[in-house]
PDB file of C-alpha atoms in Angstrom:
ATOM      1  CA  MET A   1     102.751 -32.901  73.918  1.00  0.00           C
ATOM      2  CA  VAL A   2     106.076 -31.079  74.346  1.00  0.00           C
ATOM      3  CA  ALA A   3     107.564 -34.150  76.019  1.00  0.00           C
ATOM      4  CA  ARG A   4     106.436 -36.330  73.117  1.00  0.00           C
ATOM      5  CA  ILE A   5     108.006 -33.981  70.572  1.00  0.00           C
ATOM      6  CA  LEU A   6     111.279 -33.899  72.509  1.00  0.00           C
ATOM      7  CA  LEU A   7     111.337 -37.681  72.729  1.00  0.00           C
ATOM      8  CA  ALA A   8     110.728 -37.928  68.981  1.00  0.00           C
ATOM      9  CA  VAL A   9     113.623 -35.558  68.297  1.00  0.00           C
ATOM     10  CA  VAL A  10     115.930 -37.529  70.592  1.00  0.00           C
ATOM     11  CA  SER A  11     114.878 -40.762  68.921  1.00  0.00           C
ATOM     12  CA  CYS A  12     115.543 -39.405  65.439  1.00  0.00           C
ATOM     13  CA  ALA A  13     118.944 -38.102  66.479  1.00  0.00           C
ATOM     14  CA  ALA A  14     119.729 -41.540  67.832  1.00  0.00           C
ATOM     15  CA  PHE A  15     118.778 -43.081  64.493  1.00  0.00           C
ATOM     16  CA  GLY A  16     121.365 -40.862  62.827  1.00  0.00           C
ATOM     17  CA  LEU A  17     124.061 -41.709  65.363  1.00  0.00           C
ATOM     18  CA  ALA A  18     123.362 -45.415  65.022  1.00  0.00           C
ATOM     19  CA  GLN A  19     123.322 -45.400  61.251  1.00  0.00           C
ATOM     20  CA  GLY A  20     125.476 -48.099  59.682  1.00  0.00           C
ATOM     21  CA  PRO A  21     126.611 -48.204  56.074  1.00  0.00           C
ATOM     22  CA  VAL A  22     124.003 -50.755  54.997  1.00  0.00           C
ATOM     23  CA  CYS A  23     120.677 -52.289  55.959  1.00  0.00           C
ATOM     24  CA  VAL A  24     120.501 -56.086  55.601  1.00  0.00           C
ATOM     25  CA  SER A  25     117.354 -58.193  55.293  1.00  0.00           C
ATOM     26  CA  ILE A  26     117.016 -61.959  54.819  1.00  0.00           C
ATOM     27  CA  SER A  27     114.169 -63.853  53.158  1.00  0.00           C
ATOM     28  CA  PRO A  28     112.685 -66.148  54.248  1.00  0.00           C
ATOM     29  CA  ASN A  29     113.334 -65.786  57.973  1.00  0.00           C
ATOM     30  CA  PRO A  30     112.674 -68.006  59.731  1.00  0.00           C
ATOM     31  CA  VAL A  31     113.565 -70.741  57.292  1.00  0.00           C
ATOM     32  CA  ILE A  32     111.433 -73.850  57.767  1.00  0.00           C
ATOM     33  CA  LEU A  33     113.647 -76.926  57.895  1.00  0.00           C
ATOM     34  CA  GLY A  34     114.076 -78.296  54.382  1.00  0.00           C
ATOM     35  CA  GLN A  35     113.582 -75.024  52.485  1.00  0.00           C
ATOM     36  CA  SER A  36     116.213 -74.742  49.800  1.00  0.00           C
ATOM     37  CA  SER A  37     117.648 -71.224  49.940  1.00  0.00           C
ATOM     38  CA  ILE A  38     117.761 -67.757  51.447  1.00  0.00           C
ATOM     39  CA  THR A  39     118.220 -64.417  49.714  1.00  0.00           C
ATOM     40  CA  VAL A  40     120.178 -61.676  51.449  1.00  0.00           C
ATOM     41  CA  THR A  41     119.368 -58.092  50.381  1.00  0.00           C
ATOM     42  CA  VAL A  42     121.852 -55.351  51.246  1.00  0.00           C
ATOM     43  CA  THR A  43     120.634 -51.749  50.903  1.00  0.00           C
ATOM     44  CA  ASP A  44     122.752 -48.606  51.144  1.00  0.00           C
ATOM     45  CA  SER A  45     121.608 -46.548  54.132  1.00  0.00           C
ATOM     46  CA  THR A  46     123.990 -43.604  53.759  1.00  0.00           C
ATOM     47  CA  GLY A  47     122.918 -42.039  50.458  1.00  0.00           C
ATOM     48  CA  ALA A  48     126.516 -42.321  49.231  1.00  0.00           C
ATOM     49  CA  GLY A  49     126.488 -45.908  47.960  1.00  0.00           C
ATOM     50  CA  TYR A  50     128.868 -48.715  48.889  1.00  0.00           C
ATOM     51  CA  GLN A  51     131.168 -51.349  47.404  1.00  0.00           C
ATOM     52  CA  HIS A  52     131.189 -55.125  47.836  1.00  0.00           C
ATOM     53  CA  TRP A  53     133.009 -58.051  46.300  1.00  0.00           C
ATOM     54  CA  THR A  54     131.211 -59.199  43.157  1.00  0.00           C
ATOM     55  CA  ASN A  55     128.956 -62.191  43.932  1.00  0.00           C
ATOM     56  CA  CYS A  56     129.868 -61.850  47.626  1.00  0.00           C
ATOM     57  CA  VAL A  57     127.903 -58.958  49.087  1.00  0.00           C
ATOM     58  CA  ALA A  58     127.147 -61.581  51.745  1.00  0.00           C
ATOM     59  CA  ARG A  59     130.366 -63.544  52.127  1.00  0.00           C
ATOM     60  CA  SER A  60     129.546 -66.437  54.460  1.00  0.00           C
ATOM     61  CA  ILE A  61     127.196 -68.039  56.996  1.00  0.00           C
ATOM     62  CA  HIS A  62     128.180 -68.731  60.621  1.00  0.00           C
ATOM     63  CA  GLN A  63     126.575 -70.788  63.384  1.00  0.00           C
ATOM     64  CA  ASP A  64     125.175 -69.585  66.719  1.00  0.00           C
ATOM     65  CA  TYR A  65     127.011 -66.246  67.080  1.00  0.00           C
ATOM     66  CA  PRO A  66     128.601 -63.472  65.006  1.00  0.00           C
ATOM     67  CA  ASN A  67     131.860 -64.938  63.720  1.00  0.00           C
ATOM     68  CA  GLY A  68     130.852 -68.413  64.915  1.00  0.00           C
ATOM     69  CA  ALA A  69     131.941 -71.578  63.154  1.00  0.00           C
ATOM     70  CA  PRO A  70     131.011 -71.717  59.444  1.00  0.00           C
ATOM     71  CA  PRO A  71     128.795 -74.709  58.613  1.00  0.00           C
ATOM     72  CA  PRO A  72     130.018 -77.192  55.993  1.00  0.00           C
ATOM     73  CA  MET A  73     128.459 -75.784  52.846  1.00  0.00           C
ATOM     74  CA  PRO A  74     129.907 -74.655  49.507  1.00  0.00           C
ATOM     75  CA  LEU A  75     130.339 -70.941  48.837  1.00  0.00           C
ATOM     76  CA  GLY A  76     130.594 -69.162  45.508  1.00  0.00           C
ATOM     77  CA  LEU A  77     133.729 -67.491  44.217  1.00  0.00           C
ATOM     78  CA  CYS A  78     134.104 -63.747  44.796  1.00  0.00           C
ATOM     79  CA  GLY A  79     135.103 -61.210  42.153  1.00  0.00           C
ATOM     80  CA  PRO A  80     136.578 -57.698  42.339  1.00  0.00           C
ATOM     81  CA  TRP A  81     134.967 -54.799  44.150  1.00  0.00           C
ATOM     82  CA  THR A  82     131.763 -53.508  42.550  1.00  0.00           C
ATOM     83  CA  THR A  83     129.795 -50.347  43.377  1.00  0.00           C
ATOM     84  CA  VAL A  84     126.150 -49.983  44.414  1.00  0.00           C
ATOM     85  CA  GLY A  85     124.671 -46.499  43.985  1.00  0.00           C
ATOM     86  CA  PRO A  86     122.980 -44.292  46.606  1.00  0.00           C
ATOM     87  CA  TYR A  87     120.189 -46.189  48.393  1.00  0.00           C
ATOM     88  CA  GLY A  88     120.681 -49.033  45.928  1.00  0.00           C
ATOM     89  CA  THR A  89     120.557 -52.742  46.701  1.00  0.00           C
ATOM     90  CA  ALA A  90     122.520 -55.891  45.954  1.00  0.00           C
ATOM     91  CA  THR A  91     121.479 -59.464  46.676  1.00  0.00           C
ATOM     92  CA  LYS A  92     123.135 -62.781  47.390  1.00  0.00           C
ATOM     93  CA  THR A  93     121.330 -66.123  47.306  1.00  0.00           C
ATOM     94  CA  PHE A  94     122.655 -69.074  49.288  1.00  0.00           C
ATOM     95  CA  PRO A  95     121.147 -72.107  47.510  1.00  0.00           C
ATOM     96  CA  PHE A  96     122.267 -74.850  49.899  1.00  0.00           C
ATOM     97  CA  ILE A  97     120.349 -73.961  53.066  1.00  0.00           C
ATOM     98  CA  SER A  98     118.522 -77.314  52.916  1.00  0.00           C
ATOM     99  CA  GLY A  99     121.728 -78.940  54.168  1.00  0.00           C
ATOM    100  CA  LEU A 100     121.696 -76.973  57.433  1.00  0.00           C
ATOM    101  CA  GLN A 101     120.093 -78.199  60.648  1.00  0.00           C
ATOM    102  CA  VAL A 102     117.672 -76.395  62.979  1.00  0.00           C
ATOM    103  CA  GLY A 103     119.552 -73.573  64.676  1.00  0.00           C
ATOM    104  CA  HIS A 104     120.567 -69.930  64.835  1.00  0.00           C
ATOM    105  CA  TYR A 105     122.830 -68.571  62.078  1.00  0.00           C
ATOM    106  CA  TYR A 106     124.431 -65.296  61.010  1.00  0.00           C
ATOM    107  CA  VAL A 107     125.198 -63.911  57.564  1.00  0.00           C
ATOM    108  CA  LYS A 108     128.429 -61.954  57.236  1.00  0.00           C
ATOM    109  CA  VAL A 109     128.162 -58.860  55.016  1.00  0.00           C
ATOM    110  CA  VAL A 110     131.328 -56.896  54.210  1.00  0.00           C
ATOM    111  CA  THR A 111     131.171 -53.478  52.529  1.00  0.00           C
ATOM    112  CA  ARG A 112     133.281 -50.379  52.126  1.00  0.00           C
ATOM    113  CA  PRO A 113     132.532 -46.786  50.990  1.00  0.00           C
ATOM    114  CA  ALA A 114     131.787 -46.297  47.297  1.00  0.00           C
ATOM    115  CA  GLY A 115     135.101 -44.512  46.807  1.00  0.00           C
ATOM    116  CA  GLY A 116     137.075 -47.203  48.604  1.00  0.00           C
ATOM    117  CA  GLY A 117     138.373 -47.200  52.156  1.00  0.00           C
ATOM    118  CA  ILE A 118     137.920 -49.138  55.384  1.00  0.00           C
ATOM    119  CA  GLU A 119     135.777 -52.272  55.273  1.00  0.00           C
ATOM    120  CA  THR A 120     132.791 -52.669  57.606  1.00  0.00           C
ATOM    121  CA  THR A 121     131.337 -56.022  58.658  1.00  0.00           C
ATOM    122  CA  THR A 122     127.606 -56.292  59.338  1.00  0.00           C
ATOM    123  CA  TRP A 123     126.255 -59.443  61.021  1.00  0.00           C
ATOM    124  CA  THR A 124     122.576 -60.304  60.486  1.00  0.00           C
ATOM    125  CA  PRO A 125     120.850 -63.393  61.957  1.00  0.00           C
ATOM    126  CA  PHE A 126     118.365 -65.883  60.613  1.00  0.00           C
ATOM    127  CA  ASP A 127     116.902 -69.080  62.055  1.00  0.00           C
ATOM    128  CA  ILE A 128     116.176 -72.528  60.704  1.00  0.00           C
ATOM    129  CA  ARG A 129     113.151 -73.888  62.566  1.00  0.00           C
ATOM    130  CA  VAL A 130     110.300 -76.357  62.444  1.00  0.00           C
ATOM    131  CA  ALA A 131     106.668 -75.352  62.006  1.00  0.00           C
ATOM    132  CA  GLY A 132     105.129 -74.153  65.265  1.00  0.00           C
ATOM    133  CA  ASP A 133     108.257 -72.613  66.772  1.00  0.00           C
ATOM    134  CA  PRO A 134     107.753 -69.076  68.207  1.00  0.00           C
ATOM    135  CA  THR A 135     107.737 -66.669  65.271  1.00  0.00           C
ATOM    136  CA  LEU A 136     107.434 -62.938  64.622  1.00  0.00           C
ATOM    137  CA  THR A 137     105.807 -61.991  61.314  1.00  0.00           C
ATOM    138  CA  SER A 138     105.432 -58.521  59.778  1.00  0.00           C
ATOM    139  CA  GLN A 139     101.868 -57.559  58.907  1.00  0.00           C
ATOM    140  CA  THR A 140     102.695 -54.139  57.422  1.00  0.00           C
ATOM    141  CA  ASN A 141     105.766 -52.403  55.990  1.00  0.00           C
ATOM    142  CA  LEU A 142     108.157 -50.465  58.186  1.00  0.00           C
ATOM    143  CA  GLN A 143     107.805 -47.003  56.669  1.00  0.00           C
ATOM    144  CA  VAL A 144     108.382 -43.347  57.503  1.00  0.00           C
ATOM    145  CA  GLY A 145     105.267 -41.806  59.042  1.00  0.00           C
ATOM    146  CA  GLN A 146     103.517 -45.161  59.380  1.00  0.00           C
ATOM    147  CA  THR A 147     102.880 -47.769  62.076  1.00  0.00           C
ATOM    148  CA  TRP A 148     104.637 -51.104  61.667  1.00  0.00           C
ATOM    149  CA  THR A 149     102.493 -54.000  62.884  1.00  0.00           C
ATOM    150  CA  VAL A 150     103.877 -57.411  63.847  1.00  0.00           C
ATOM    151  CA  ASP A 151     102.215 -60.634  65.047  1.00  0.00           C
ATOM    152  CA  LEU A 152     103.605 -63.273  67.396  1.00  0.00           C
ATOM    153  CA  THR A 153     102.640 -66.920  66.961  1.00  0.00           C
ATOM    154  CA  ALA A 154     103.731 -69.428  69.606  1.00  0.00           C
ATOM    155  CA  PRO A 155     101.234 -72.313  69.714  1.00  0.00           C
ATOM    156  CA  ALA A 156     103.175 -74.137  72.433  1.00  0.00           C
ATOM    157  CA  PHE A 157     102.916 -71.099  74.759  1.00  0.00           C
ATOM    158  CA  PRO A 158      99.261 -70.100  75.315  1.00  0.00           C
ATOM    159  CA  GLY A 159      98.670 -67.530  78.049  1.00  0.00           C
ATOM    160  CA  THR A 160     102.379 -66.789  78.325  1.00  0.00           C
ATOM    161  CA  PRO A 161     103.914 -63.366  79.079  1.00  0.00           C
ATOM    162  CA  TYR A 162     106.221 -62.078  76.366  1.00  0.00           C
ATOM    163  CA  ILE A 163     108.508 -59.103  75.876  1.00  0.00           C
ATOM    164  CA  VAL A 164     109.678 -57.535  72.621  1.00  0.00           C
ATOM    165  CA  ALA A 165     112.731 -55.346  72.088  1.00  0.00           C
ATOM    166  CA  ALA A 166     114.390 -53.660  69.112  1.00  0.00           C
ATOM    167  CA  SER A 167     117.847 -52.478  68.083  1.00  0.00           C
ATOM    168  CA  TYR A 168     119.605 -50.883  65.145  1.00  0.00           C
ATOM    169  CA  SER A 169     122.162 -53.683  64.840  1.00  0.00           C
ATOM    170  CA  THR A 170     122.849 -57.340  65.612  1.00  0.00           C
ATOM    171  CA  ASN A 171     126.640 -57.359  65.530  1.00  0.00           C
ATOM    172  CA  VAL A 172     127.249 -58.491  69.135  1.00  0.00           C
ATOM    173  CA  GLY A 173     124.140 -59.679  71.011  1.00  0.00           C
ATOM    174  CA  PHE A 174     124.115 -60.929  74.612  1.00  0.00           C
ATOM    175  CA  GLY A 175     123.431 -64.076  76.603  1.00  0.00           C
ATOM    176  CA  LEU A 176     120.686 -64.714  79.152  1.00  0.00           C
ATOM    177  CA  PRO A 177     121.188 -66.604  82.453  1.00  0.00           C
ATOM    178  CA  GLY A 178     119.408 -69.655  81.035  1.00  0.00           C
ATOM    179  CA  GLY A 179     121.823 -69.896  78.127  1.00  0.00           C
ATOM    180  CA  GLU A 180     119.616 -68.288  75.480  1.00  0.00           C
ATOM    181  CA  TYR A 181     121.360 -65.861  73.112  1.00  0.00           C
ATOM    182  CA  VAL A 182     119.608 -62.605  72.206  1.00  0.00           C
ATOM    183  CA  SER A 183     120.764 -61.210  68.861  1.00  0.00           C
ATOM    184  CA  LEU A 184     119.909 -57.561  69.568  1.00  0.00           C
ATOM    185  CA  ASP A 185     122.717 -55.144  70.430  1.00  0.00           C
ATOM    186  CA  MET A 186     122.279 -53.349  73.752  1.00  0.00           C
ATOM    187  CA  ASN A 187     124.568 -50.378  73.066  1.00  0.00           C
ATOM    188  CA  ASN A 188     122.190 -48.211  71.051  1.00  0.00           C
ATOM    189  CA  ALA A 189     119.320 -45.823  71.710  1.00  0.00           C
ATOM    190  CA  LEU A 190     116.612 -47.922  70.061  1.00  0.00           C
ATOM    191  CA  PHE A 191     117.264 -50.783  72.472  1.00  0.00           C
ATOM    192  CA  ASP A 192     117.057 -48.287  75.348  1.00  0.00           C
ATOM    193  CA  LEU A 193     113.679 -47.101  74.051  1.00  0.00           C
ATOM    194  CA  THR A 194     112.272 -50.642  74.106  1.00  0.00           C
ATOM    195  CA  TRP A 195     114.002 -52.283  77.092  1.00  0.00           C
ATOM    196  CA  PRO A 196     113.194 -52.926  79.890  1.00  0.00           C
ATOM    197  CA  VAL A 197     109.989 -50.912  79.319  1.00  0.00           C
ATOM    198  CA  ALA A 198     109.076 -49.803  75.801  1.00  0.00           C
ATOM    199  CA  SER A 199     108.235 -46.132  75.279  1.00  0.00           C
ATOM    200  CA  GLY A 200     104.481 -45.685  74.902  1.00  0.00           C
ATOM    201  CA  VAL A 201     105.106 -42.856  72.418  1.00  0.00           C
ATOM    202  CA  PHE A 202     106.365 -45.184  69.696  1.00  0.00           C
ATOM    203  CA  PHE A 203     105.593 -48.775  70.746  1.00  0.00           C
ATOM    204  CA  SER A 204     102.476 -50.775  71.632  1.00  0.00           C
ATOM    205  CA  ASN A 205     102.037 -54.274  73.092  1.00  0.00           C
ATOM    206  CA  PHE A 206     105.781 -54.826  73.494  1.00  0.00           C
ATOM    207  CA  PHE A 207     104.966 -56.461  76.836  1.00  0.00           C
ATOM    208  CA  SER A 208     101.807 -58.514  77.144  1.00  0.00           C
ATOM    209  CA  VAL A 209     100.452 -62.087  77.240  1.00  0.00           C
ATOM    210  CA  THR A 210      99.653 -64.486  74.410  1.00  0.00           C
ATOM    211  CA  ASP A 211      96.045 -65.613  74.008  1.00  0.00           C
ATOM    212  CA  ALA A 212      94.662 -69.147  74.351  1.00  0.00           C
ATOM    213  CA  THR A 213      96.174 -70.110  70.978  1.00  0.00           C
ATOM    214  CA  GLY A 214      99.611 -68.708  71.786  1.00  0.00           C
ATOM    215  CA  THR A 215      99.068 -65.685  69.531  1.00  0.00           C
ATOM    216  CA  ALA A 216      99.643 -61.966  70.112  1.00  0.00           C
ATOM    217  CA  THR A 217      98.538 -59.354  67.597  1.00  0.00           C
ATOM    218  CA  GLY A 218      98.861 -55.586  67.465  1.00  0.00           C
ATOM    219  CA  ILE A 219     102.544 -55.441  68.395  1.00  0.00           C
ATOM    220  CA  SER A 220     103.471 -52.177  66.732  1.00  0.00           C
ATOM    221  CA  ALA A 221     106.055 -49.429  66.310  1.00  0.00           C
ATOM    222  CA  TYR A 222     105.416 -45.931  64.964  1.00  0.00           C
ATOM    223  CA  VAL A 223     108.087 -44.294  62.779  1.00  0.00           C
ATOM    224  CA  PRO A 224     108.045 -40.471  62.974  1.00  0.00           C
ATOM    225  CA  ASN A 225     107.261 -38.708  59.708  1.00  0.00           C
ATOM    226  CA  ILE A 226     110.841 -37.576  59.126  1.00  0.00           C
ATOM    227  CA  PRO A 227     112.291 -38.448  55.674  1.00  0.00           C
ATOM    228  CA  SER A 228     115.871 -38.817  56.939  1.00  0.00           C
ATOM    229  CA  LEU A 229     114.846 -41.995  58.773  1.00  0.00           C
ATOM    230  CA  ALA A 230     114.374 -43.829  55.463  1.00  0.00           C
ATOM    231  CA  TYR A 231     116.715 -46.762  54.684  1.00  0.00           C
ATOM    232  CA  LEU A 232     117.851 -47.202  58.276  1.00  0.00           C
ATOM    233  CA  PRO A 233     117.873 -50.747  59.740  1.00  0.00           C
ATOM    234  CA  VAL A 234     115.630 -52.035  62.508  1.00  0.00           C
ATOM    235  CA  HIS A 235     115.807 -55.458  64.187  1.00  0.00           C
ATOM    236  CA  LEU A 236     113.029 -56.884  66.362  1.00  0.00           C
ATOM    237  CA  GLN A 237     113.049 -59.977  68.609  1.00  0.00           C
ATOM    238  CA  CYS A 238     110.705 -61.434  71.213  1.00  0.00           C
ATOM    239  CA  GLY A 239     111.234 -63.623  74.268  1.00  0.00           C
ATOM    240  CA  LEU A 240     108.527 -65.646  76.022  1.00  0.00           C
ATOM    241  CA  LEU A 241     108.621 -66.016  79.818  1.00  0.00           C
ATOM    242  CA  ALA A 242     107.822 -69.719  79.875  1.00  0.00           C
ATOM    243  CA  ALA A 243     106.181 -71.189  82.974  1.00  0.00           C
ATOM    244  CA  ALA A 244     108.618 -74.115  82.890  1.00  0.00           C
ATOM    245  CA  GLY A 245     111.555 -71.711  82.997  1.00  0.00           C
ATOM    246  CA  GLY A 246     113.828 -70.302  80.339  1.00  0.00           C
ATOM    247  CA  VAL A 247     113.109 -67.699  77.694  1.00  0.00           C
ATOM    248  CA  PRO A 248     112.225 -69.228  74.318  1.00  0.00           C
ATOM    249  CA  LEU A 249     113.178 -66.713  71.626  1.00  0.00           C
ATOM    250  CA  THR A 250     111.606 -65.891  68.288  1.00  0.00           C
ATOM    251  CA  ASN A 251     113.370 -65.221  65.039  1.00  0.00           C
ATOM    252  CA  VAL A 252     114.786 -61.727  64.515  1.00  0.00           C
ATOM    253  CA  LEU A 253     112.846 -59.525  62.104  1.00  0.00           C
ATOM    254  CA  SER A 254     115.465 -57.487  60.208  1.00  0.00           C
ATOM    255  CA  THR A 255     114.134 -54.840  57.887  1.00  0.00           C
ATOM    256  CA  CYS A 256     114.786 -51.370  56.452  1.00  0.00           C
ATOM    257  CA  ILE A 257     112.637 -48.288  56.950  1.00  0.00           C
ATOM    258  CA  SER A 258     110.971 -47.463  53.620  1.00  0.00           C
ATOM    259  CA  PRO A 259     110.677 -43.823  52.508  1.00  0.00           C
TER     260      PRO A 259
END
């Protein structure tokens, strides 16, 4: 019991150290090829508010990697800096997603402190896919003091081992030997708690095998009942250890811890 309490304290301290200025979520994600738009929601995670360019809280979309090539799509005009209050949100809708092809994309979010100052760029991924591609889907809300439950559906991969990992950010990512690109950042404590072996104190079924339909349920993460964890970002991604080789990746679930 003492060890569990100490691990919880360490984890919560790591949340604080990893805290960025905002938490970004994208809906829908994944986007099924042909859907017309995505909405990017940017939530203050500091309690002090932030500023963004009017109509451009999310400034652009980029292909494959953070700061990758921008796809050929029109972007709206940006206005002067505007302020979002403590724990407040701002949204940006990109209405031309239907013109993009299947692939991995990043949204670029640029903010600065509410009183002005140095700009911070936050990169958050989304995927455009076809029905049946490996997908992670939230079944419950990520909330302080609650257990977050996620399902994996991968109909083309029945009876296949999978591994799930999490991070506080997706600003860098890393490549795998087979050429796949994982969006999660390795240089933070949450990734260390889930990779290569997830802590049994907070996480369940982060390493297992899909059933005969290519489904895995009961993938879960427990958030300690500590109010200061609210509004912090969490990103989750899964890789399947395919028998034919390679590591097919799911979409990245990007969400904010609710109070």
